[in-house]
PDB file of C-alpha atoms in Angstrom:
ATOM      1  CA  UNK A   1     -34.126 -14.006  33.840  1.00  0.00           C
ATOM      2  CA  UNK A   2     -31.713 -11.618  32.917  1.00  0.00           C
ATOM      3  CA  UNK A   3     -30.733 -10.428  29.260  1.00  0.00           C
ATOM      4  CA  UNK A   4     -27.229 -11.831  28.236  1.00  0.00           C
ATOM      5  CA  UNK A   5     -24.871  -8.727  27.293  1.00  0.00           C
ATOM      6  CA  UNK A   6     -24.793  -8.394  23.751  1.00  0.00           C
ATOM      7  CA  UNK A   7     -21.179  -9.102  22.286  1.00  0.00           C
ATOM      8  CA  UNK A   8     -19.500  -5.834  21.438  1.00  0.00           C
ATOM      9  CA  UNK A   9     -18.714  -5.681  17.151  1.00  0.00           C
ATOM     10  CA  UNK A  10     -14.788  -4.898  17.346  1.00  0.00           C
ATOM     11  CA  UNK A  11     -13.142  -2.905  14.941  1.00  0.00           C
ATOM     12  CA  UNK A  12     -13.645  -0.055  12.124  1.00  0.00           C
ATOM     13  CA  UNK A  13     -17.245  -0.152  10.988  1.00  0.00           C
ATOM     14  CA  UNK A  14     -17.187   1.979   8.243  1.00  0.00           C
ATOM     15  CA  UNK A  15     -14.255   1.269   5.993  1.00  0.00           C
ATOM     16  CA  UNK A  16     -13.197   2.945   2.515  1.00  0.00           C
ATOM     17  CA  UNK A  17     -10.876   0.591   0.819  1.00  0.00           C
ATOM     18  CA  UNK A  18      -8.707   2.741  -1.877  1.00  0.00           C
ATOM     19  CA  UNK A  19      -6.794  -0.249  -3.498  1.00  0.00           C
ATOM     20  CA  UNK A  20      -8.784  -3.564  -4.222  1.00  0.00           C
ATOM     21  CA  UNK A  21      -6.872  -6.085  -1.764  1.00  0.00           C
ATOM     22  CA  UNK A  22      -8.293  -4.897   0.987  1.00  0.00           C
ATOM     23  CA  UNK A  23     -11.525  -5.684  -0.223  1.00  0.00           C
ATOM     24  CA  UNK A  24     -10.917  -9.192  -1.402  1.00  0.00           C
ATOM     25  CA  UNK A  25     -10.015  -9.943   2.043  1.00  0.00           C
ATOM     26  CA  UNK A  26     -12.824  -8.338   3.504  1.00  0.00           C
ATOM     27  CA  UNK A  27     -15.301 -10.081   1.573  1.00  0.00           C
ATOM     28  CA  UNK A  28     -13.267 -13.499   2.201  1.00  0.00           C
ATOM     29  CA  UNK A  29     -12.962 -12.789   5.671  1.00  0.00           C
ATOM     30  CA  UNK A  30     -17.376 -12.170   5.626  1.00  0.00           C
ATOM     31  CA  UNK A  31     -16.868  -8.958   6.684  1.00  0.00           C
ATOM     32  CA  UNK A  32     -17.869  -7.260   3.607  1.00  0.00           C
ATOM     33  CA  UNK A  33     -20.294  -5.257   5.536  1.00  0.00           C
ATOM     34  CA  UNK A  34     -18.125  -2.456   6.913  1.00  0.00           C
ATOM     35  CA  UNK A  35     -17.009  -1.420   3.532  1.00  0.00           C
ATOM     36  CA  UNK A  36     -18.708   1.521   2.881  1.00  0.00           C
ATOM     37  CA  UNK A  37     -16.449   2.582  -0.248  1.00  0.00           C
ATOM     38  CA  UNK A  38     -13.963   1.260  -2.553  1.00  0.00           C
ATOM     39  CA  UNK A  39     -11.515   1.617  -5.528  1.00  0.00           C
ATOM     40  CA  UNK A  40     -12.696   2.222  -9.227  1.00  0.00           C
ATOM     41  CA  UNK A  41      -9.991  -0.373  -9.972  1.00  0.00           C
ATOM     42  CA  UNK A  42     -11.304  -3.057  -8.194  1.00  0.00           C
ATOM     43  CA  UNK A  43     -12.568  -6.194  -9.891  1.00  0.00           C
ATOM     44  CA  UNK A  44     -12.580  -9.169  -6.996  1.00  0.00           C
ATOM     45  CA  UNK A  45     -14.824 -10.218  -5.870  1.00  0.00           C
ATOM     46  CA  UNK A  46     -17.242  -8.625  -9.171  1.00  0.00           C
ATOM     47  CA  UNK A  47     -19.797  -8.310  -6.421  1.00  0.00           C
ATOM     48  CA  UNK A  48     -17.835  -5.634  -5.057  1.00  0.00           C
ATOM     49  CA  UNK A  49     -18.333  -3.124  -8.091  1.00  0.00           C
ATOM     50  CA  UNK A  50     -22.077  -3.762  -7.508  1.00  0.00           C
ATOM     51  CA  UNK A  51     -22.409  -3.422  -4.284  1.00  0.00           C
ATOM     52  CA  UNK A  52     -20.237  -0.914  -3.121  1.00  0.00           C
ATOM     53  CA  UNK A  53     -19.749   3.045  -4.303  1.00  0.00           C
ATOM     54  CA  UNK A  54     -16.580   3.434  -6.283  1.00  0.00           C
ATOM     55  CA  UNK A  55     -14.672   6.883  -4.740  1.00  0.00           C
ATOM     56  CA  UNK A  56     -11.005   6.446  -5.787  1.00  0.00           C
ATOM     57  CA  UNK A  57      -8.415   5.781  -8.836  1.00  0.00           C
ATOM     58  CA  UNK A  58      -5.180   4.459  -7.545  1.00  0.00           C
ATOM     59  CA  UNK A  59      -3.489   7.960  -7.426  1.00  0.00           C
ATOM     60  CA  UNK A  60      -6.516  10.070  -6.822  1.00  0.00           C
ATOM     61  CA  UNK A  61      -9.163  10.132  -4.952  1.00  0.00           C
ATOM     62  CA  UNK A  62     -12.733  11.715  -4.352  1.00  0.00           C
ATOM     63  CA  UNK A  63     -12.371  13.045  -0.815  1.00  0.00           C
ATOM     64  CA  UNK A  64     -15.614  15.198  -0.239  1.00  0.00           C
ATOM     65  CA  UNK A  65     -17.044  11.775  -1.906  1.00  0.00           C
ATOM     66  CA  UNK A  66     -14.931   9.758   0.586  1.00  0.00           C
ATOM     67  CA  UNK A  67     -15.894  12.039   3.586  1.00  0.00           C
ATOM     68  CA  UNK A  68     -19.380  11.721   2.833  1.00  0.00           C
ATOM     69  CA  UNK A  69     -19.530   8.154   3.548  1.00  0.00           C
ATOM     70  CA  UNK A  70     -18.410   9.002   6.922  1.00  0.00           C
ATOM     71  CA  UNK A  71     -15.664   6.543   7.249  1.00  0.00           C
ATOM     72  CA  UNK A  72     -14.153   5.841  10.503  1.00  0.00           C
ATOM     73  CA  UNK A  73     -11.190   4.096   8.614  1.00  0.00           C
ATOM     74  CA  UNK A  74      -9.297   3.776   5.216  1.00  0.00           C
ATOM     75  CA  UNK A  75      -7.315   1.300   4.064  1.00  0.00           C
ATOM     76  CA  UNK A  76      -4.610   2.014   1.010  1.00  0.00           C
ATOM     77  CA  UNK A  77      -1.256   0.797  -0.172  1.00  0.00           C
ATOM     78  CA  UNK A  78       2.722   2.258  -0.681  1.00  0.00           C
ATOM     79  CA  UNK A  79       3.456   5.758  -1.102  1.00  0.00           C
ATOM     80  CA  UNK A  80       2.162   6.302  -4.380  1.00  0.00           C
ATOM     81  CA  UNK A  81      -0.744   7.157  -2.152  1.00  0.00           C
ATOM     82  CA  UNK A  82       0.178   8.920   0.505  1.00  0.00           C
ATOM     83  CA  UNK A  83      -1.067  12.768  -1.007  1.00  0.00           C
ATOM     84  CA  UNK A  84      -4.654  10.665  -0.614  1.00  0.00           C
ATOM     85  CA  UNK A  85      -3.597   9.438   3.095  1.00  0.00           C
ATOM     86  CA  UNK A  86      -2.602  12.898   4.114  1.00  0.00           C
ATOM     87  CA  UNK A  87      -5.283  14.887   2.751  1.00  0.00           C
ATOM     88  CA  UNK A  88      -7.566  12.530   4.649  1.00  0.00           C
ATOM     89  CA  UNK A  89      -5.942  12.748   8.028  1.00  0.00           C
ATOM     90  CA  UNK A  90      -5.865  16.974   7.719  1.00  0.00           C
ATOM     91  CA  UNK A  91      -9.640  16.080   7.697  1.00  0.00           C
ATOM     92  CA  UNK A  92      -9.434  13.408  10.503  1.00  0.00           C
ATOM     93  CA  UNK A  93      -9.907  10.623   8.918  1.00  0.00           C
ATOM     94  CA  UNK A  94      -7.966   7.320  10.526  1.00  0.00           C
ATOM     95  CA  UNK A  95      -5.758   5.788   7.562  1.00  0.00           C
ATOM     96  CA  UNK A  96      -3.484   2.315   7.174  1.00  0.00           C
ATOM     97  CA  UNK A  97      -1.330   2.699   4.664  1.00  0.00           C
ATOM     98  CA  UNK A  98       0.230  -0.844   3.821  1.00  0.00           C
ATOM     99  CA  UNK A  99       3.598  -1.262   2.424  1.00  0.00           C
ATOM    100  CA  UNK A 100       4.083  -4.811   2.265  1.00  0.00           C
ATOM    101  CA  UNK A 101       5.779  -5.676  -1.061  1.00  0.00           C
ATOM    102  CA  UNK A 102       6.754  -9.764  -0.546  1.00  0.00           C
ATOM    103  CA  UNK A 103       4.547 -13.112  -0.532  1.00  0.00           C
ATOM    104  CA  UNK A 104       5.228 -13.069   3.563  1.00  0.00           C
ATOM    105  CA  UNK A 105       4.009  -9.914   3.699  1.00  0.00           C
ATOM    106  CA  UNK A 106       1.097 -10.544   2.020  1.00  0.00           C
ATOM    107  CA  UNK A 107       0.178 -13.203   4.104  1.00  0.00           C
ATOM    108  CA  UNK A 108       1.158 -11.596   6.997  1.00  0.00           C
ATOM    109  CA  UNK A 109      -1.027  -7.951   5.616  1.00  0.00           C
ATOM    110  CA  UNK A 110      -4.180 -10.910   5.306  1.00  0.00           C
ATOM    111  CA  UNK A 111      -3.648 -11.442   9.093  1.00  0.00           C
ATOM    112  CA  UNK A 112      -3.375  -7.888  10.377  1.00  0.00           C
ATOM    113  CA  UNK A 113      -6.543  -6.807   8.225  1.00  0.00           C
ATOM    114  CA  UNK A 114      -8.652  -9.979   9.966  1.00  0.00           C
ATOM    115  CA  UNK A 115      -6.983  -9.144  13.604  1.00  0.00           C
ATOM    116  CA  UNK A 116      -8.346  -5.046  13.164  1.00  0.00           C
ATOM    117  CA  UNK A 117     -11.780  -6.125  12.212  1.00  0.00           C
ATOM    118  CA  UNK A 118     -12.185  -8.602  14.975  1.00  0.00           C
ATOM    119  CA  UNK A 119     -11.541 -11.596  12.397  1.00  0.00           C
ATOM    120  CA  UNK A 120      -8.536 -13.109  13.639  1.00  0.00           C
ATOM    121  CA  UNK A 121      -9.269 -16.919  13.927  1.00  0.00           C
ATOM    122  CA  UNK A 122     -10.461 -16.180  10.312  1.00  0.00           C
ATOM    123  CA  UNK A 123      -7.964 -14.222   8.820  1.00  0.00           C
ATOM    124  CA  UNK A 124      -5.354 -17.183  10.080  1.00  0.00           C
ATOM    125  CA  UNK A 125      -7.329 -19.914   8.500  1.00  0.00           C
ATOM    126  CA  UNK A 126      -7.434 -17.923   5.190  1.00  0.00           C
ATOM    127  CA  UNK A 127      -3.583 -17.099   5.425  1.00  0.00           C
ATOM    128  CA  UNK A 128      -2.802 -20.912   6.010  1.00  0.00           C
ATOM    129  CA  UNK A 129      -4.795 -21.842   3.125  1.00  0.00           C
ATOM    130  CA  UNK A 130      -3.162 -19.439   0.519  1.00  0.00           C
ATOM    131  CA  UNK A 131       0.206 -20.897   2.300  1.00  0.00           C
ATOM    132  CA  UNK A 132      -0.909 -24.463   1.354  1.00  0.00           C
ATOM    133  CA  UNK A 133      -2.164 -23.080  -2.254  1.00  0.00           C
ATOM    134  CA  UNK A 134       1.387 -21.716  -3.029  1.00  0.00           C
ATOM    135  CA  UNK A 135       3.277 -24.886  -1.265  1.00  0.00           C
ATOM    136  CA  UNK A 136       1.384 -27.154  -3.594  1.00  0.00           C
ATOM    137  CA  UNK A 137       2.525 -25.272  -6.674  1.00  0.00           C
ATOM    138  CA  UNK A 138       6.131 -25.251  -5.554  1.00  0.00           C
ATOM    139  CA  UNK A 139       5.841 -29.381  -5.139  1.00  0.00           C
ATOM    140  CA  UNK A 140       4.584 -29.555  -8.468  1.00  0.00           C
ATOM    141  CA  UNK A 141       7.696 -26.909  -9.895  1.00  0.00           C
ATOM    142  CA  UNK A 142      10.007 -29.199  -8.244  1.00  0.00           C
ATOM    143  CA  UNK A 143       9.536 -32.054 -10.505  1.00  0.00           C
ATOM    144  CA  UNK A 144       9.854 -29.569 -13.336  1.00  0.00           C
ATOM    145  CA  UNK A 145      13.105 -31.223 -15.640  1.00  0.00           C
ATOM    146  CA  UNK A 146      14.636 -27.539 -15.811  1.00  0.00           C
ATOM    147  CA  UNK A 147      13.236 -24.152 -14.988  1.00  0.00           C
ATOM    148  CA  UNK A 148      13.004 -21.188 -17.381  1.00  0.00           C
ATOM    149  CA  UNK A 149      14.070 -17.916 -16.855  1.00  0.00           C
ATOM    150  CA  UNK A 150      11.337 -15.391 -16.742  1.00  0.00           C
ATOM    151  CA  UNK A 151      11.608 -11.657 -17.543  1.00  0.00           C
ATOM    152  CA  UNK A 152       8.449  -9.929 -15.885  1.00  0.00           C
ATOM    153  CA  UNK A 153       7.537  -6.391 -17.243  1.00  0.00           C
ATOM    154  CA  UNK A 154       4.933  -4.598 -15.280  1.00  0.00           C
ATOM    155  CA  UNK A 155       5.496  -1.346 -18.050  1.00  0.00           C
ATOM    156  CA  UNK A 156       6.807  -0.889 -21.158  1.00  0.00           C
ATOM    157  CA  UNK A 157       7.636   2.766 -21.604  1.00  0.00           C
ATOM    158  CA  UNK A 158       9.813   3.244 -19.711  1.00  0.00           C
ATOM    159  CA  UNK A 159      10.520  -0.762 -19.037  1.00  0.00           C
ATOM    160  CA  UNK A 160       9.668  -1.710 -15.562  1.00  0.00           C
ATOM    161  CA  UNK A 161      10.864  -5.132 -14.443  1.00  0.00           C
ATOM    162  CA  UNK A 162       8.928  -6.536 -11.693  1.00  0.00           C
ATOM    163  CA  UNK A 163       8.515  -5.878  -7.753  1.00  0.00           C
ATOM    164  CA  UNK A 164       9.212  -8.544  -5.071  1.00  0.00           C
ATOM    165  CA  UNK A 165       6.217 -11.144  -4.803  1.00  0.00           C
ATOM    166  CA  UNK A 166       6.069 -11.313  -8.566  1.00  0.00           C
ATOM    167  CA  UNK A 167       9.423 -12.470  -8.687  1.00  0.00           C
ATOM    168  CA  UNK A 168       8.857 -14.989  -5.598  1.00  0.00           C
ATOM    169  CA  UNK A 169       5.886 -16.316  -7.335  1.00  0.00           C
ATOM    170  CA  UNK A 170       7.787 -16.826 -10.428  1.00  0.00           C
ATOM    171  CA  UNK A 171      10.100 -18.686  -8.344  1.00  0.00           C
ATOM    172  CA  UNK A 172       7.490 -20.460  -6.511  1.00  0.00           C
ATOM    173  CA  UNK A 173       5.990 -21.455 -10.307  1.00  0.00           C
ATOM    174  CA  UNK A 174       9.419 -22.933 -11.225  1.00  0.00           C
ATOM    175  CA  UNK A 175      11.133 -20.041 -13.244  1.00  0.00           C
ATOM    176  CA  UNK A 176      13.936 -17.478 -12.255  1.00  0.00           C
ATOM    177  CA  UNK A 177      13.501 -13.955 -12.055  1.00  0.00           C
ATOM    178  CA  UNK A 178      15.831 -12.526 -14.690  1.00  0.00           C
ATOM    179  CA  UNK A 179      16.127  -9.201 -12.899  1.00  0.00           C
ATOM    180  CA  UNK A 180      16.490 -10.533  -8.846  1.00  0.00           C
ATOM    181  CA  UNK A 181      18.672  -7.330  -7.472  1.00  0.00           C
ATOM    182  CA  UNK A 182      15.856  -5.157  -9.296  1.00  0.00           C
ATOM    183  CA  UNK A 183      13.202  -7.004  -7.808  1.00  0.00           C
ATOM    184  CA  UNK A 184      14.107  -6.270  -4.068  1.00  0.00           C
ATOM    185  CA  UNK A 185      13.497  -2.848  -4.929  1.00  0.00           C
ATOM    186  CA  UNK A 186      10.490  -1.530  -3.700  1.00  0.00           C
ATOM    187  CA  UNK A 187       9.716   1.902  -5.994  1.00  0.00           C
ATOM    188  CA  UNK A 188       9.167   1.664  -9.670  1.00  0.00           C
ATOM    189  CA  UNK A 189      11.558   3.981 -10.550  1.00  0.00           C
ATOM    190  CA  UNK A 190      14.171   1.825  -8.718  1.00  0.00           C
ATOM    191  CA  UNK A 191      13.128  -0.928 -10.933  1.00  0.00           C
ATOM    192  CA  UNK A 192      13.489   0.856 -14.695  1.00  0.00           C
ATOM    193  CA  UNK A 193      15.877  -0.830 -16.986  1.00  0.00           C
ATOM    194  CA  UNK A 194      18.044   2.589 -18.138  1.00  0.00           C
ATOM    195  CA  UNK A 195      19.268  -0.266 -20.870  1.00  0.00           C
ATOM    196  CA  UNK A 196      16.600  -2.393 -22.356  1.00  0.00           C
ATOM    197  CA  UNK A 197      19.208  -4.183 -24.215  1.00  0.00           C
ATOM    198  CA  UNK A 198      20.042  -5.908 -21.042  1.00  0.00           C
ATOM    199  CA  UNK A 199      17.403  -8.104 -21.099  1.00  0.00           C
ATOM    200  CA  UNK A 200      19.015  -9.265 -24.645  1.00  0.00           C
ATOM    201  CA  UNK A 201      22.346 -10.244 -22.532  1.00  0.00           C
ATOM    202  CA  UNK A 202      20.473 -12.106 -19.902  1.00  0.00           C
ATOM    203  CA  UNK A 203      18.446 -14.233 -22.625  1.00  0.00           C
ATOM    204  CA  UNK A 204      15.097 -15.155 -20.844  1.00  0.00           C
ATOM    205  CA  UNK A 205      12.949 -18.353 -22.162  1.00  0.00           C
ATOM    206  CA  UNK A 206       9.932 -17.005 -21.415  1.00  0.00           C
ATOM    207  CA  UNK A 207       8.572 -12.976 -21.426  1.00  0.00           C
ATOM    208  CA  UNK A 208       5.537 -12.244 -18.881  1.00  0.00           C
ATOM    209  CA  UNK A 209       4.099  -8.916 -19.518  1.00  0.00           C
ATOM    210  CA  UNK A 210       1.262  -7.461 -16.981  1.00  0.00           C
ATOM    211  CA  UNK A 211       1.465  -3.574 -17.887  1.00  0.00           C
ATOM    212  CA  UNK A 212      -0.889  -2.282 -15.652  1.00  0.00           C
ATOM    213  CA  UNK A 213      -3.923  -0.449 -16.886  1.00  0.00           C
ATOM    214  CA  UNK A 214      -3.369  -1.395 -20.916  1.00  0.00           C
ATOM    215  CA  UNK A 215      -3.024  -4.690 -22.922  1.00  0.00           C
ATOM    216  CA  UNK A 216      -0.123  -6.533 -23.256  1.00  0.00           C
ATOM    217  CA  UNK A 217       1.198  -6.270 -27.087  1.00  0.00           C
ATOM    218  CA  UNK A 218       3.490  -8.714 -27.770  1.00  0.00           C
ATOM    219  CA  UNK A 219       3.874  -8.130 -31.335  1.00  0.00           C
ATOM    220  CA  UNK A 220       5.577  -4.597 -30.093  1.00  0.00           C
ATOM    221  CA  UNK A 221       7.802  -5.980 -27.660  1.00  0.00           C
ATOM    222  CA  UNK A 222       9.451  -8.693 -29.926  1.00  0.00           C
ATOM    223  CA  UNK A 223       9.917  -5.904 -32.366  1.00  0.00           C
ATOM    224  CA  UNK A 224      12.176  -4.012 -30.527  1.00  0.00           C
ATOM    225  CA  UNK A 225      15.839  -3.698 -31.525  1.00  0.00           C
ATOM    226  CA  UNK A 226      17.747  -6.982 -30.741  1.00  0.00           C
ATOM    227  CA  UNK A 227      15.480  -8.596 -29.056  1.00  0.00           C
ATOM    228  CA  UNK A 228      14.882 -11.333 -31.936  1.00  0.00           C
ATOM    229  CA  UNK A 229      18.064 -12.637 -30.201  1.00  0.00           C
ATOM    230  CA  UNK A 230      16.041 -13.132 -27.079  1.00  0.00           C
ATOM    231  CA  UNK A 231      14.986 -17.180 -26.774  1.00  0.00           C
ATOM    232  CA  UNK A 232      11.740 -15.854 -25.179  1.00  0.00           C
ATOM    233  CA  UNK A 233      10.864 -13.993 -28.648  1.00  0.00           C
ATOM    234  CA  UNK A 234      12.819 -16.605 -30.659  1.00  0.00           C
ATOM    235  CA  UNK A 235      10.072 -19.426 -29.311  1.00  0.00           C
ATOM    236  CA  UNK A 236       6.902 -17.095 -28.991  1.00  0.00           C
ATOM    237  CA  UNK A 237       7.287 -17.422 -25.139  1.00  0.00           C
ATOM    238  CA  UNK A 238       5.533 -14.167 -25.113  1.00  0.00           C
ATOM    239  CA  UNK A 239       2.228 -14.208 -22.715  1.00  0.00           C
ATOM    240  CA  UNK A 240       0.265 -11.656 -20.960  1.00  0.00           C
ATOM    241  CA  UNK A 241      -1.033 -11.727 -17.588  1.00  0.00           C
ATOM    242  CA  UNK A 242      -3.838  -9.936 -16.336  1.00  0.00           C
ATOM    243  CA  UNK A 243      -3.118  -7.129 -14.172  1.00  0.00           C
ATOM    244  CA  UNK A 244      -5.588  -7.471 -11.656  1.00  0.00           C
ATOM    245  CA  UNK A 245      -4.330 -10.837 -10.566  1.00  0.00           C
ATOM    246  CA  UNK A 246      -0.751 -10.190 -10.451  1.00  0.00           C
ATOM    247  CA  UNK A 247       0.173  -6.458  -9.646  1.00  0.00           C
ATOM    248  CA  UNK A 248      -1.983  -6.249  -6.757  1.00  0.00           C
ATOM    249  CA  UNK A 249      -0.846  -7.505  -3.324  1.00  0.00           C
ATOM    250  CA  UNK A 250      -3.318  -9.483  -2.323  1.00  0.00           C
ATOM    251  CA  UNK A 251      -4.910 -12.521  -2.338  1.00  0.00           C
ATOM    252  CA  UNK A 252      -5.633 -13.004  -6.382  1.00  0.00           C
ATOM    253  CA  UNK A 253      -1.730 -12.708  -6.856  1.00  0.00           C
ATOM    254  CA  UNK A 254      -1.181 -15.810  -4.473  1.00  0.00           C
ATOM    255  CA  UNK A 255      -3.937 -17.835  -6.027  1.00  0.00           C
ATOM    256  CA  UNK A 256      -5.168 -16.826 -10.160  1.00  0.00           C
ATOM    257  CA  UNK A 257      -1.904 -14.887 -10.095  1.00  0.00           C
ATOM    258  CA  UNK A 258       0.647 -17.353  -9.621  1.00  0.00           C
ATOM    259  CA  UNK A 259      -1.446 -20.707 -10.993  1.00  0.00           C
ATOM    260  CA  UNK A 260      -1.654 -18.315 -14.639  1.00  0.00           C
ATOM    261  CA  UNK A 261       2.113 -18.548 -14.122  1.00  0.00           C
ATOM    262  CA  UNK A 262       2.777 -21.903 -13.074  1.00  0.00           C
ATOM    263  CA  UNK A 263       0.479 -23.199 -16.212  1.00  0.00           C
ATOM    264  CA  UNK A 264       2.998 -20.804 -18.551  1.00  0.00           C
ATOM    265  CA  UNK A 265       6.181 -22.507 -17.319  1.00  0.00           C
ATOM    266  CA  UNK A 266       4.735 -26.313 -17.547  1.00  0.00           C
ATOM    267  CA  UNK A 267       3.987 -25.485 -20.733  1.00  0.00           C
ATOM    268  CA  UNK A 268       6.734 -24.204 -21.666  1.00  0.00           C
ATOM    269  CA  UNK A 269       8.802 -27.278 -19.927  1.00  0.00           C
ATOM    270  CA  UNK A 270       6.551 -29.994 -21.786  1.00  0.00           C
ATOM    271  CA  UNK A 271       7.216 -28.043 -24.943  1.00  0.00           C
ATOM    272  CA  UNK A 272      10.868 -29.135 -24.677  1.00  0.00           C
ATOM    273  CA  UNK A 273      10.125 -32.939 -22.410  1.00  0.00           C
TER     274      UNK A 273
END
């Protein structure tokens, strides 16, 4: 009888992952496997940082490291990493570099990364499930009594208000993004307040900070000049949230991320019930 054909294995086999979404979805997806390499930043799943060899910062990289491994693709994310991406295509390396900055995208970045690794069916069912995850939270912020509004800084010095899906989850949690037109930007520097004293005028209830490779210090930020005026600082509505599940766009942002937020604002609205 003859030997059924084995089933070809689709996609990159030998994937460096230089930002830690990429990996999170891998290893949801059960395709952990073809990671060969991965970011030193990367703390989901903690497997990860056992298992796999850590070759890149966020704005550097290790590329003899990285070549060693003998990729045959590498994922990253916006232009704050494309000197990586280019050095590694002069040495023929095939690179994705993502750019999706909004909850859709997200969801739709889960997708793409299943369909290239032969993971599609997968990578759907995942993406529906963090869709029903964040739909459940917005039910729940619906029957809030009255929704705060949230100043989110991703950096203090200079003050960096925060990018797209953090504002969308904020929304989804029941608050309002303070800073909306600044949020639709998709660089940092498009998103510095030139006047920190604006965030006086627009009088948030509740401060999220999340600055990205240092602790939060919330003592420091309600000491700065005026903002005692602020009802945020007024009410010690001052509350850090972990970098790692908020500021990268991936899966932990629409799950820890956005619950860490949605538990902030409830609290905040049974404060005043």
């Amino acid at each position: 009888m003859a030997q059924a054909d084995a089933v070809p294995v689709s996609g990159p086999q030998r994937i460096v992952c230089l930002t830690e979404e990429p990996t999170e979805v891998l290893y949801a997806l059960g395709e952990q496997h073809r990671i060969v390499g991965i970011s030193g930043f990367t703390v989901r799943p903690p497997r990860a940082r056992r298992e796999k060899p850590k070759v890149s910062a966020f704005t550097s990289a290790r590329i003899d490291e990285i070549l060693k491994l003998e990729p045959d693709f590498v994922i990253g994310f916006s232009d704050i990493q494309a000197d990586i991406a280019s050095e590694l295509i002069r040495r023929g390396v095939e690179v994705w570099i993502s750019n999706h900055r909004s909850v859709e995208g997200i969801l739709d970045y889960v997708r793409r990364l299943g369909a290239l690794v032969g993971a599609a069916e997968r990578a759907n069912a995942y993406a529906d499930e963090l869709r029903r995850g964040l739909d459940a939270i917005a039910r729940e912020a619906a029957a809030l009594p009255r929704r705060p509004r949230v100043y989110f800084e991703e950096w203090d010095d200079p003050p960096i208000t925060g990018i797209r899906w953090v504002a969308e989850l904020v929304r989804i949690a029941g608050g309002d993004d303070v800073f909306p037109e600044l949020a639709a930007e998709p660089l940092a520097k498009a998103r510095i307040l030139a006047d920190a004293s604006e965030v006086v005028r627009r009088a948030p209830d509740i401060v999220l900070g999340s600055w990205c490779g240092k602790k939060f210090r919330a003592e420091k930020v309600a000491a700065r000049p005026g903002w005692s005026a602020i009802p945020a600082v007024r009410d010690g509505e001052l509350h850090e949230i972990k970098s790692p599940i908020i500021l990268q766009p991936g899966p932990a942002a629409l799950t820890d991320g956005v619950r860490e937020i949605a538990r902030i604002v409830h609290a905040w609205a049974a404060r005043r019930a």
